[in-house]
Amino acid sequence: MGKDRLAEVLVEWEAVIGLEIHTELTSLKTKMFCGCPVAFGGEVNTRVCPVCLGLPGALPVPNEKAIESTILAGLALHCGIARDAQFHRKNYFYPDMPKDYQISQYDVPFCIGGHMDVELDGSPAEQRVVREGVLSDEGDAGYTTRIGITRIHLEEDTGKMIHVGGSEGRIAGATHSLVDFNRAGTALMELVSEPDIRTPEEARRFAQKLRLVFLSLAVSDCNMEEGSMRVDANVSVRPRGQEELGVKAEVKNMNSFKALHDALAFEIVRQVELLEAGGTVVQETRHWDVGAKRTSSLRSKEEAHDYRYFPEPDMVPFTFDDAYVERMRERLPELPDARKARIAERYGLPAHDARILGEDRDLEAFYAEAVEDAGIEFAKPLANWVLGELSAQLNAEGIPAWGSNVTPRKLARIVQLVADGTISGKQAKEVFAEIVLTDERPLQVVDRLGMKQVSDVSELEAIVDRVLAANAAQVEQYRAGKAGLIGFFVGAVMRETQGQANPAVVNEVLGRRLAP
Ligand code: ADP
Ligand code: ZN
Ligand code: MG
C-alpha cells in the first residue's frame, strides 16, 4: 500500500488517532516496589525477590524516584498534578504477572490534562495531507498541532513469556511456554493521549517528540526495539464533517517509529475500504506484522474486561502540596521547545533548522563550535552544511557528529573559502567530499586539486575586455536591447578561465563594461 492511497482516502475521510504510550523508567536503579535492579536482558529470573514475585506476605514499598520522574514528565507536558493520588489494584490473570493483579492507577493518577505541540515542518510529501484533507501545494511550509494528554500514571511492568518448542518466538506451533520475571515490577509510566491526532505522520512526530522530552528528563532510554518505550495506537475513521467518532481498533506491536507510522497508514486504509464496501469496523485489538506490512486481528474487545479495580490496601494515598510541585518544577531541564527557541534566537535560524539541531546534542555542539570558529554571520550557511551534507554523511555511515573527518573548524574554513570567493559553492561540495575521504584540511584539497576561483577584479576586467573586443557584433546587439546575450558573455569568460572565474565578479564587471 503506497503513500498515495493514504492521501487518497484522507480526502473524504478523517482519521482519528489516540496513543497509549508505556515507558519503562529505565534510569531508575531499582524496580517500582522492591529493591531488585533494573536492567535489560540478563539471565532469566535472576533479578527477582518475594515482592516482585508476588509471594504471600511481601509488602510493596513505592519508589520515590519513580513518582518524581512521573511528576516531572507531567510538568514537562503541562499537566495538572493531582494533590491526592493513589495506587489501585487492577485484577486480571496472565501468566507473566505473578500477583494476578497489577498495581496501577485508576481514577486519581498523578498527572491529568496536559498537552504537547507537534511540529509538522520540513515535511515529506505525505504531510501535505493536512488535517482538512486538502492536498496543499504549500505542504513544505508545515504546521504545528496541539495534542491533548489525558493522563499520565504509574504502574508496574509484567514479566515476559517465552514460547518454546515450535518455530522461534511464535505462539503458533510452540509446545510450551516459559516465563522470565526479570522485568516484572519495573516502574512503567503510561501516558494516554486525547484522540487529537489526525495522520500517521502526526502520530510519529508525537511519539518522537515525547521521546525527546523523556530523554531530556533522563527518565528512560526510550528504546523502542528493546521495548522500554511501547506505543499502542487507537485509530478510527469518520467521513469528513462528521462529529461522532467511528469505532476504533487498537494496534499493537510496533517497535519503531516507522512501524507506528506504517501500521497506522495501513489500518486507516483498511478501515476506509471496509466501510466503503459496506462493512463495519469492529472494536478489537490488532497486531502489526512488520514483515507482511499488515495488521491482523489479535482479539476482539467485545466482552469488556472487568478489572475490579480497588485501592491498593498495602499503600497509603499520596498527598502533594504546592511546595513539592514547585520544587519539582524547578528541577525541569531545558526541554525541546525551549531548546529550539534558544537555537533559533541565538543563531537567527528558521524554526525547522533550530528544531533539527536541537534534537541532537552532539550535532548542536558541533554546529555551535563551527559558528564560534567562523563567526555568527556564517550561522545560516553552516546550518545548511550541518543539516545537509554533514548529516547525510553521518546517516550514511551511522556515525555521530564527532566521528566525521569533517570537524567544525574545517567546515568553518569551507564556508569562509566560499564567502571570500576562493572557491565556488559547487567546488565547496567537492572539497567536503574529499575531506570525508582523506581527512585533509580544506586549503590542502583546494591546492591539490588546483581549485581556485579567479576573483581578482583587474584580472577579470582584462579577460572581459578581451572577450568583448572579440565579439563586437554581439556587444552591438546587447546594447541595442538584446539583454539575453549576457549569458553568452558570461559563458565566454568562463571558457577563457577554464570555469574558475567567480561568477559574481564576472557579472559585476560585465555589467559595468557593457553599460552604454
Ligand atoms: P478504552 O475504554 O477502549 O480504553 P479510552 O476512551 O480509554 O478507550 O481511550 C483509549 C485511547 O483511545 C485514548 O488514547 C483515546 O484518545 C483513544 N480513543 C478513544 N476513542 C477513540 C476513537 N473513536 N478513535 C480513535 N481513538 C480513540
Ligand atoms: Zn523484586
Ligand atoms: Mg481506557
Coordinates of C-alpha atoms and ligand atoms in Angstrom, one line a residue:
M1 CA 0.0 0.0 0.0
G2 CA 1.6 3.2 -1.1
K3 CA 1.5 6.6 0.5
D4 CA -0.7 7.8 -2.3
R5 CA -3.5 5.5 -1.3
L6 CA -3.5 7.0 2.2
A7 CA -3.5 10.5 0.7
E8 CA -6.5 9.5 -1.4
V9 CA -8.6 8.1 1.3
L10 CA -7.9 11.1 3.6
V11 CA -9.6 13.5 1.2
E12 CA -13.1 12.2 2.0
W13 CA -12.4 10.6 5.4
E14 CA -10.8 11.8 8.5
A15 CA -8.6 9.6 10.7
V16 CA -8.8 9.9 14.5
I17 CA -5.9 8.6 16.5
G18 CA -5.1 8.4 20.2
L19 CA -1.9 6.9 21.6
E20 CA -1.2 5.0 24.7
I21 CA 2.5 5.0 25.5
H22 CA 4.2 2.9 28.1
T23 CA 7.6 4.0 29.1
E24 CA 9.8 1.9 31.4
L25 CA 11.7 4.1 33.8
T26 CA 15.0 2.6 32.9
S27 CA 17.1 5.3 34.5
L28 CA 16.0 4.1 37.9
K29 CA 18.3 1.7 39.7
T30 CA 15.5 -0.4 41.2
K31 CA 12.0 -1.6 40.5
M32 CA 8.8 0.1 41.4
F33 CA 8.0 -1.6 44.7
C34 CA 11.2 -3.5 45.6
G35 CA 15.0 -3.2 45.6
C36 CA 15.6 -5.5 42.6
P37 CA 17.9 -3.9 40.0
V38 CA 16.5 -2.6 36.6
A39 CA 18.4 -3.8 33.5
F40 CA 17.6 -5.1 30.0
G41 CA 18.1 -8.8 29.3
G42 CA 20.4 -10.9 31.5
E43 CA 20.0 -14.5 32.8
V44 CA 16.3 -15.2 33.3
N45 CA 14.7 -14.9 36.8
T46 CA 17.9 -13.5 38.4
R47 CA 16.5 -10.1 39.3
V48 CA 13.6 -11.2 41.4
C49 CA 12.5 -11.1 45.1
P50 CA 9.4 -12.0 47.1
V51 CA 7.8 -8.6 46.3
C52 CA 8.1 -8.7 42.5
L53 CA 7.3 -12.4 42.5
G54 CA 4.1 -11.7 44.5
L55 CA 4.8 -14.2 47.3
P56 CA 2.3 -14.1 50.1
G57 CA 3.0 -11.6 52.9
A58 CA 5.5 -9.5 50.8
L59 CA 4.8 -5.8 51.0
P60 CA 5.4 -3.1 48.3
V61 CA 7.4 0.0 49.1
P62 CA 6.9 2.7 46.5
N63 CA 10.0 4.0 44.7
E64 CA 10.1 7.7 45.4
K65 CA 12.2 8.5 42.3
A66 CA 9.7 6.8 40.1
I67 CA 7.0 9.1 41.4
E68 CA 9.3 12.1 40.9
S69 CA 10.0 11.0 37.3
T70 CA 6.3 10.8 36.6
I71 CA 5.6 14.2 38.1
L72 CA 8.5 15.7 36.1
A73 CA 7.0 14.2 32.9
G74 CA 3.6 15.6 33.8
L75 CA 5.0 19.1 34.4
A76 CA 7.1 19.0 31.2
L77 CA 3.9 18.2 29.3
H78 CA 1.8 20.9 31.0
C79 CA -0.3 18.5 33.1
G80 CA -2.0 19.3 36.3
I81 CA -0.5 17.3 39.2
A82 CA -3.1 15.6 41.5
R83 CA -2.9 16.9 45.0
D84 CA -4.1 13.5 46.2
A85 CA -3.3 10.3 44.3
Q86 CA -3.2 6.6 45.0
F87 CA -2.5 3.2 43.5
H88 CA -5.2 0.7 42.7
R89 CA -5.1 -3.0 42.1
K90 CA -6.1 -4.0 38.5
N91 CA -7.2 -7.6 38.7
Y92 CA -6.7 -10.0 35.8
F93 CA -4.9 -13.2 35.2
Y94 CA -2.0 -13.5 32.9
P95 CA 0.9 -15.9 33.5
D96 CA 3.6 -13.2 33.2
M97 CA 2.0 -11.3 36.1
P98 CA 2.9 -13.2 39.3
K99 CA 0.4 -11.5 41.7
D100 CA -2.6 -11.9 39.4
Y101 CA -3.1 -8.2 39.8
Q102 CA -1.1 -5.3 38.6
I103 CA -0.5 -2.3 40.9
S104 CA -1.6 0.6 38.7
Q105 CA -3.6 3.8 39.0
Y106 CA -7.3 4.3 38.3
D107 CA -9.3 7.4 38.9
V108 CA -6.7 9.5 40.6
P109 CA -3.5 9.3 38.5
F110 CA -0.5 11.5 39.3
C111 CA -0.9 13.7 36.2
I112 CA -4.0 14.9 34.3
G113 CA -4.9 17.1 31.4
G114 CA -1.7 18.3 29.6
H115 CA -0.7 18.8 26.0
M116 CA 2.2 18.7 23.6
D117 CA 2.7 20.8 20.4
V118 CA 3.9 18.8 17.5
E119 CA 5.7 20.5 14.5
L120 CA 5.0 19.1 11.1
D121 CA 7.7 21.1 9.4
G122 CA 10.2 20.2 6.7
S123 CA 7.6 17.7 5.6
P124 CA 7.8 14.7 3.3
A125 CA 5.1 14.9 0.7
E126 CA 2.7 12.9 2.7
Q127 CA 2.4 15.6 5.3
R128 CA 0.5 17.6 2.8
V129 CA -2.5 15.5 3.6
V130 CA -3.3 18.1 6.2
R131 CA -6.0 17.8 8.7
E132 CA -8.5 19.3 6.4
G133 CA -7.9 16.6 3.8
V134 CA -6.7 19.2 1.2
L135 CA -3.7 18.3 -0.9
S136 CA -1.9 21.6 -0.4
D137 CA 0.9 22.7 -2.7
E138 CA 2.4 24.5 0.2
G139 CA 2.9 21.4 2.2
D140 CA 6.5 22.2 2.9
A141 CA 5.5 25.2 4.9
G142 CA 4.2 22.8 7.5
Y143 CA 2.1 23.4 10.5
T144 CA 2.0 22.9 14.3
T145 CA -0.7 21.0 16.1
R146 CA -1.5 20.7 19.8
I147 CA -2.2 17.1 21.0
G148 CA -4.0 16.8 24.3
I149 CA -2.7 14.5 27.0
T150 CA -5.4 12.8 29.0
R151 CA -3.3 11.5 31.9
I152 CA 0.0 10.0 32.9
H153 CA 0.0 7.3 35.6
L154 CA 2.5 5.0 37.1
E155 CA 2.2 1.2 37.3
E156 CA 4.4 -1.9 37.3
D157 CA 5.5 -3.8 34.3
T158 CA 4.9 -7.5 33.7
G159 CA 7.4 -10.3 33.1
K160 CA 8.0 -11.8 29.7
M161 CA 6.6 -15.0 28.2
I162 CA 9.0 -17.1 26.1
H163 CA 7.2 -19.6 23.8
V164 CA 9.3 -22.6 23.0
G165 CA 9.3 -25.9 21.2
G166 CA 7.8 -24.6 18.0
S167 CA 9.1 -22.1 15.5
E168 CA 11.2 -19.4 17.1
G169 CA 9.3 -16.7 19.0
R170 CA 5.9 -17.7 17.8
I171 CA 2.9 -18.8 19.8
A172 CA 1.6 -20.9 17.0
G173 CA 3.4 -24.2 17.0
A174 CA 5.0 -23.7 20.4
T175 CA 4.7 -26.7 22.6
H176 CA 5.1 -24.9 25.9
S177 CA 5.8 -21.5 27.4
L178 CA 8.3 -20.3 30.0
V179 CA 8.3 -17.1 31.9
D180 CA 11.0 -14.7 32.9
F181 CA 10.2 -12.3 35.8
N182 CA 13.3 -10.1 35.5
R183 CA 11.1 -7.3 34.1
A184 CA 8.2 -7.9 36.4
G185 CA 7.7 -4.9 38.7
T186 CA 9.8 -2.4 36.7
A187 CA 8.3 1.0 37.0
L188 CA 6.2 1.8 34.0
M189 CA 4.8 5.2 33.1
E190 CA 1.7 5.2 31.0
L191 CA 0.6 8.2 29.0
V192 CA -2.8 8.4 27.3
S193 CA -3.3 11.0 24.6
E194 CA -6.6 12.6 23.6
P195 CA -7.9 11.4 20.2
D196 CA -6.4 14.6 18.7
I197 CA -4.0 13.1 16.2
R198 CA -5.2 13.1 12.5
T199 CA -2.4 11.5 10.4
P200 CA 0.2 8.7 10.8
E201 CA 2.9 11.4 10.4
E202 CA 1.5 13.4 13.3
A203 CA 1.5 10.2 15.4
R204 CA 5.1 9.5 14.5
R205 CA 6.1 13.1 15.3
F206 CA 4.2 13.0 18.6
A207 CA 6.0 9.8 19.7
Q208 CA 9.4 11.1 18.6
K209 CA 9.0 14.3 20.4
L210 CA 7.7 12.6 23.5
R211 CA 10.9 10.5 23.4
L212 CA 13.0 13.7 23.2
V213 CA 11.1 15.1 26.2
F214 CA 11.7 11.9 28.2
L215 CA 15.4 11.8 27.2
S216 CA 15.8 15.5 28.3
L217 CA 14.2 14.5 31.7
A218 CA 16.5 11.4 31.8
V219 CA 13.7 9.2 33.0
S220 CA 14.1 6.4 30.4
D221 CA 16.3 5.4 27.4
C222 CA 13.1 5.1 25.4
N223 CA 14.4 2.3 23.3
M224 CA 11.5 1.0 21.2
E225 CA 13.4 -2.0 20.0
E226 CA 14.1 -3.2 23.5
G227 CA 10.5 -2.3 24.5
S228 CA 11.4 0.4 27.0
M229 CA 9.0 2.6 25.0
R230 CA 5.9 0.9 23.7
V231 CA 3.3 2.7 21.6
D232 CA -0.2 1.4 21.2
A233 CA -2.3 3.2 18.7
N234 CA -6.1 3.6 18.8
V235 CA -7.5 4.5 15.4
S236 CA -10.9 5.1 13.8
V237 CA -12.1 6.8 10.7
R238 CA -15.2 9.0 10.0
P239 CA -16.5 10.9 7.0
R240 CA -15.1 14.4 7.0
G241 CA -17.6 16.7 8.7
Q242 CA -19.0 14.1 11.0
E243 CA -18.8 15.0 14.6
E244 CA -19.3 11.5 16.1
L245 CA -16.3 9.2 16.4
G246 CA -16.1 6.0 14.5
V247 CA -15.5 2.6 16.1
K248 CA -11.8 2.2 16.9
A249 CA -9.3 -0.6 16.6
E250 CA -6.2 -0.7 18.9
V251 CA -3.0 -1.6 17.1
K252 CA -0.1 -3.1 19.0
N253 CA 3.4 -4.4 18.3
M254 CA 5.1 -1.5 16.6
N255 CA 8.7 -1.4 17.7
S256 CA 9.9 1.5 15.8
F257 CA 8.6 5.0 14.8
K258 CA 8.4 3.8 11.2
A259 CA 6.4 0.8 12.2
L260 CA 4.0 3.1 14.1
H261 CA 3.6 5.2 11.0
D262 CA 3.2 2.3 8.6
A263 CA 0.8 0.4 10.8
L264 CA -1.5 3.4 11.1
A265 CA -1.3 4.1 7.4
F266 CA -2.3 0.5 6.7
E267 CA -5.1 0.5 9.3
I268 CA -6.7 3.7 8.1
V269 CA -6.8 2.5 4.5
R270 CA -8.2 -0.9 5.7
Q271 CA -11.0 0.7 7.7
V272 CA -12.0 3.1 5.0
E273 CA -12.0 0.3 2.4
L274 CA -14.1 -1.8 4.7
L275 CA -16.6 0.9 5.3
E276 CA -16.8 1.9 1.6
A277 CA -17.5 -1.7 0.8
G278 CA -20.5 -1.6 3.2
G279 CA -18.8 -3.4 6.1
T280 CA -18.4 -2.3 9.7
V281 CA -15.3 -1.8 11.8
V282 CA -15.3 -3.9 14.9
Q283 CA -13.7 -2.9 18.2
E284 CA -10.7 -5.1 18.6
T285 CA -7.0 -5.3 19.2
R286 CA -4.9 -5.8 16.1
H287 CA -1.3 -6.8 15.7
W288 CA 1.1 -5.1 13.3
D289 CA 3.1 -7.7 11.3
V290 CA 6.2 -5.8 10.2
G291 CA 7.2 -8.4 7.6
A292 CA 3.8 -8.7 6.0
K293 CA 3.2 -5.0 6.4
R294 CA -0.3 -5.5 7.6
T295 CA -2.4 -5.6 10.8
S296 CA -4.4 -8.6 11.8
S297 CA -7.0 -9.3 14.4
L298 CA -5.5 -10.4 17.8
R299 CA -8.5 -10.5 20.0
S300 CA -11.9 -8.9 19.9
K301 CA -12.9 -6.4 22.6
E302 CA -16.5 -7.5 22.6
E303 CA -16.6 -8.5 26.2
A304 CA -15.1 -5.6 28.0
H305 CA -12.7 -6.6 30.8
D306 CA -13.9 -6.1 34.3
Y307 CA -10.7 -5.4 36.2
R308 CA -12.4 -5.0 39.6
Y309 CA -10.2 -2.0 40.5
F310 CA -9.9 -1.3 44.2
P311 CA -7.5 0.9 46.2
E312 CA -4.2 -0.8 46.9
P313 CA -4.6 -1.6 50.6
D314 CA -0.9 -2.0 51.3
M315 CA -0.1 1.6 50.5
V316 CA -1.5 4.9 51.8
P317 CA -2.6 7.6 49.3
F318 CA -0.1 10.3 48.4
T319 CA -0.6 14.0 49.1
F320 CA 1.5 16.5 47.1
D321 CA 1.5 20.1 48.4
D322 CA 2.2 23.2 46.2
A323 CA 5.7 23.4 47.6
Y324 CA 6.5 19.9 46.5
V325 CA 5.2 20.5 43.0
E326 CA 7.2 23.8 42.7
R327 CA 10.3 22.0 43.9
M328 CA 9.8 19.5 41.1
R329 CA 9.1 22.3 38.5
E330 CA 12.4 23.9 39.4
R331 CA 14.2 20.6 38.5
L332 CA 12.9 20.7 34.9
P333 CA 15.8 20.8 32.5
E334 CA 15.8 22.7 29.2
L335 CA 13.0 20.9 27.1
P336 CA 12.9 20.5 23.3
D337 CA 10.6 23.5 22.7
A338 CA 12.9 25.8 24.8
R339 CA 16.0 24.4 23.1
K340 CA 14.5 25.1 19.7
A341 CA 13.6 28.6 20.7
R342 CA 17.0 29.3 22.1
I343 CA 18.8 28.0 19.0
A344 CA 16.5 29.9 16.6
E345 CA 17.1 33.1 18.6
R346 CA 20.8 32.8 19.1
Y347 CA 21.7 31.9 15.5
G348 CA 18.8 33.6 13.7
L349 CA 17.7 30.3 12.2
P350 CA 14.3 29.2 10.8
A351 CA 12.3 27.0 13.2
H352 CA 12.9 23.9 11.2
D353 CA 16.7 24.2 11.3
A354 CA 16.6 25.0 15.0
R355 CA 14.3 22.0 15.8
I356 CA 16.5 19.5 14.0
L357 CA 19.7 20.9 15.6
G358 CA 18.1 20.9 19.0
E359 CA 17.2 17.2 18.7
D360 CA 20.8 16.0 18.7
R361 CA 23.0 17.4 21.4
D362 CA 26.2 16.3 19.5
L363 CA 25.1 18.0 16.3
E364 CA 24.1 21.1 18.2
A365 CA 27.5 21.2 19.9
F366 CA 29.3 20.6 16.6
Y367 CA 27.3 23.4 15.0
A368 CA 27.9 25.8 17.8
E369 CA 31.7 25.2 17.6
A370 CA 31.7 25.8 13.8
V371 CA 29.8 29.1 14.2
E372 CA 32.1 30.1 17.0
D373 CA 35.1 29.5 14.7
A374 CA 33.7 31.1 11.5
G375 CA 31.7 33.9 13.0
I376 CA 28.0 34.4 13.6
E377 CA 27.5 35.8 10.1
F378 CA 28.0 32.3 8.8
A379 CA 25.3 30.8 11.0
K380 CA 22.8 30.1 8.2
P381 CA 25.3 28.6 5.7
L382 CA 26.8 26.5 8.4
A383 CA 23.3 25.2 9.4
N384 CA 22.8 24.3 5.8
W385 CA 26.1 22.3 5.8
V386 CA 25.4 20.6 9.1
L387 CA 21.8 19.6 8.3
G388 CA 22.6 18.9 4.7
E389 CA 26.0 17.4 3.6
L390 CA 27.2 16.5 7.1
S391 CA 24.0 14.9 8.3
A392 CA 23.8 12.9 5.1
Q393 CA 27.3 11.6 5.6
L394 CA 26.7 10.8 9.3
N395 CA 23.5 8.9 8.5
A396 CA 25.0 7.0 5.6
E397 CA 27.9 5.9 7.8
G398 CA 25.9 5.6 11.0
I399 CA 28.4 7.7 13.0
P400 CA 27.9 10.5 15.5
A401 CA 28.8 14.2 14.6
W402 CA 32.2 13.9 16.1
G403 CA 33.0 10.8 14.1
S404 CA 33.5 12.5 10.8
N405 CA 36.7 13.7 9.3
V406 CA 34.9 17.0 8.8
T407 CA 35.5 18.9 12.0
P408 CA 33.7 22.2 13.0
R409 CA 37.0 24.0 12.1
K410 CA 37.2 22.5 8.7
L411 CA 33.5 23.3 8.0
A412 CA 34.1 26.9 9.1
R413 CA 37.1 27.1 6.7
I414 CA 34.9 25.8 3.8
V415 CA 32.2 28.4 4.3
Q416 CA 34.8 31.1 4.6
L417 CA 36.6 30.0 1.4
V418 CA 33.2 30.3 -0.4
A419 CA 32.5 33.6 1.1
D420 CA 35.8 35.2 0.2
G421 CA 35.5 33.9 -3.3
T422 CA 38.4 31.4 -3.3
I423 CA 36.1 28.6 -4.3
S424 CA 32.6 28.3 -5.7
G425 CA 29.7 26.7 -3.9
K426 CA 30.0 23.7 -6.2
Q427 CA 33.7 23.4 -5.6
A428 CA 33.0 23.5 -1.8
K429 CA 30.9 20.3 -2.1
E430 CA 33.9 18.6 -3.8
V431 CA 36.2 19.8 -1.0
F432 CA 33.8 18.4 1.6
A433 CA 33.6 15.1 -0.2
E434 CA 37.5 14.9 -0.4
I435 CA 37.9 15.7 3.3
V436 CA 35.4 12.9 4.2
L437 CA 37.8 10.5 2.5
T438 CA 41.2 11.9 3.1
D439 CA 41.0 14.0 6.4
E440 CA 42.9 16.8 4.7
R441 CA 42.4 20.5 5.6
P442 CA 40.2 22.4 3.1
L443 CA 43.1 24.5 1.8
Q444 CA 45.2 21.4 1.1
V445 CA 42.4 20.0 -1.0
V446 CA 42.0 23.3 -2.9
D447 CA 45.7 23.3 -3.6
R448 CA 46.0 19.6 -4.5
L449 CA 43.1 19.8 -7.0
G450 CA 44.3 23.1 -8.3
M451 CA 40.9 24.6 -7.4
K452 CA 40.8 28.3 -7.3
Q453 CA 38.4 30.9 -8.3
V454 CA 39.6 34.0 -10.1
S455 CA 38.0 36.8 -8.2
D456 CA 40.6 39.4 -8.8
V457 CA 38.7 42.3 -10.4
S458 CA 41.6 43.7 -12.6
E459 CA 42.4 40.2 -13.8
L460 CA 38.8 39.6 -14.8
E461 CA 38.4 43.1 -16.3
A462 CA 41.3 42.3 -18.7
I463 CA 39.6 39.0 -19.7
V464 CA 36.2 40.6 -20.1
D465 CA 37.7 43.3 -22.3
R466 CA 39.3 40.6 -24.5
V467 CA 36.0 38.8 -24.8
L468 CA 34.1 41.9 -25.7
A469 CA 36.6 43.0 -28.3
A470 CA 36.4 39.6 -30.0
N471 CA 32.6 39.7 -30.1
A472 CA 31.9 43.3 -31.2
A473 CA 28.8 42.3 -33.1
Q474 CA 27.2 40.7 -30.0
V475 CA 28.1 43.8 -27.9
E476 CA 26.3 45.9 -30.5
Q477 CA 23.2 43.7 -30.3
Y478 CA 23.3 43.7 -26.5
R479 CA 23.4 47.4 -26.3
A480 CA 20.5 47.6 -28.8
G481 CA 18.4 45.8 -26.2
K482 CA 19.1 42.0 -26.6
A483 CA 19.6 41.5 -22.9
G484 CA 19.6 37.7 -23.2
L485 CA 23.1 37.9 -24.6
I486 CA 24.5 38.4 -21.1
G487 CA 24.7 34.6 -20.7
F488 CA 26.7 34.4 -23.9
F489 CA 29.3 36.8 -22.5
V490 CA 29.4 35.0 -19.1
G491 CA 29.9 31.7 -20.9
A492 CA 32.8 33.1 -23.0
V493 CA 34.6 34.4 -19.9
M494 CA 34.1 31.1 -18.2
R495 CA 35.7 29.3 -21.1
E496 CA 38.6 31.7 -21.1
T497 CA 39.2 30.9 -17.4
Q498 CA 38.5 27.2 -17.5
G499 CA 35.5 27.7 -15.3
Q500 CA 37.5 29.3 -12.5
A501 CA 36.1 32.8 -12.7
N502 CA 34.0 34.0 -9.8
P503 CA 30.5 34.3 -11.4
A504 CA 29.5 37.2 -9.2
V505 CA 32.6 39.3 -10.1
V506 CA 32.2 38.4 -13.8
N507 CA 28.6 39.6 -13.7
E508 CA 29.6 42.8 -12.0
V509 CA 32.4 43.6 -14.4
L510 CA 30.3 42.7 -17.5
G511 CA 27.6 45.0 -16.2
R512 CA 30.0 47.9 -16.0
R513 CA 31.7 47.3 -19.3
L514 CA 28.5 46.7 -21.2
A515 CA 26.8 49.8 -19.9
P516 CA 26.2 52.2 -22.8
Ligands
ADP1 P1 -10.9 2.3 26.1 O1 -12.0 2.4 27.1 O2 -11.1 1.4 25.0 O3 -9.6 2.0 26.8 P2 -10.4 5.1 26.1 O4 -11.5 6.0 26.0 O5 -9.8 4.9 27.5 O6 -10.8 3.7 25.4 O7 -9.3 5.6 25.1 C1 -8.1 4.9 24.9 C2 -7.3 5.6 23.8 O8 -8.1 5.6 22.6 C3 -7.1 7.1 24.1 O9 -5.8 7.4 23.6 C4 -8.1 7.8 23.3 O10 -7.7 9.1 22.9 C5 -8.3 6.9 22.1 N1 -9.6 6.9 21.5 C6 -10.8 6.9 22.2 N2 -11.8 6.8 21.3 C7 -11.3 6.8 20.1 C8 -11.8 6.7 18.7 N3 -13.1 6.6 18.5 N4 -11.0 6.7 17.7 C9 -9.6 6.8 17.9 N5 -9.1 6.8 19.1 C10 -9.9 6.8 20.2
ZN2 ZN 11.9 -7.6 43.4
MG3 MG -9.1 3.2 28.8

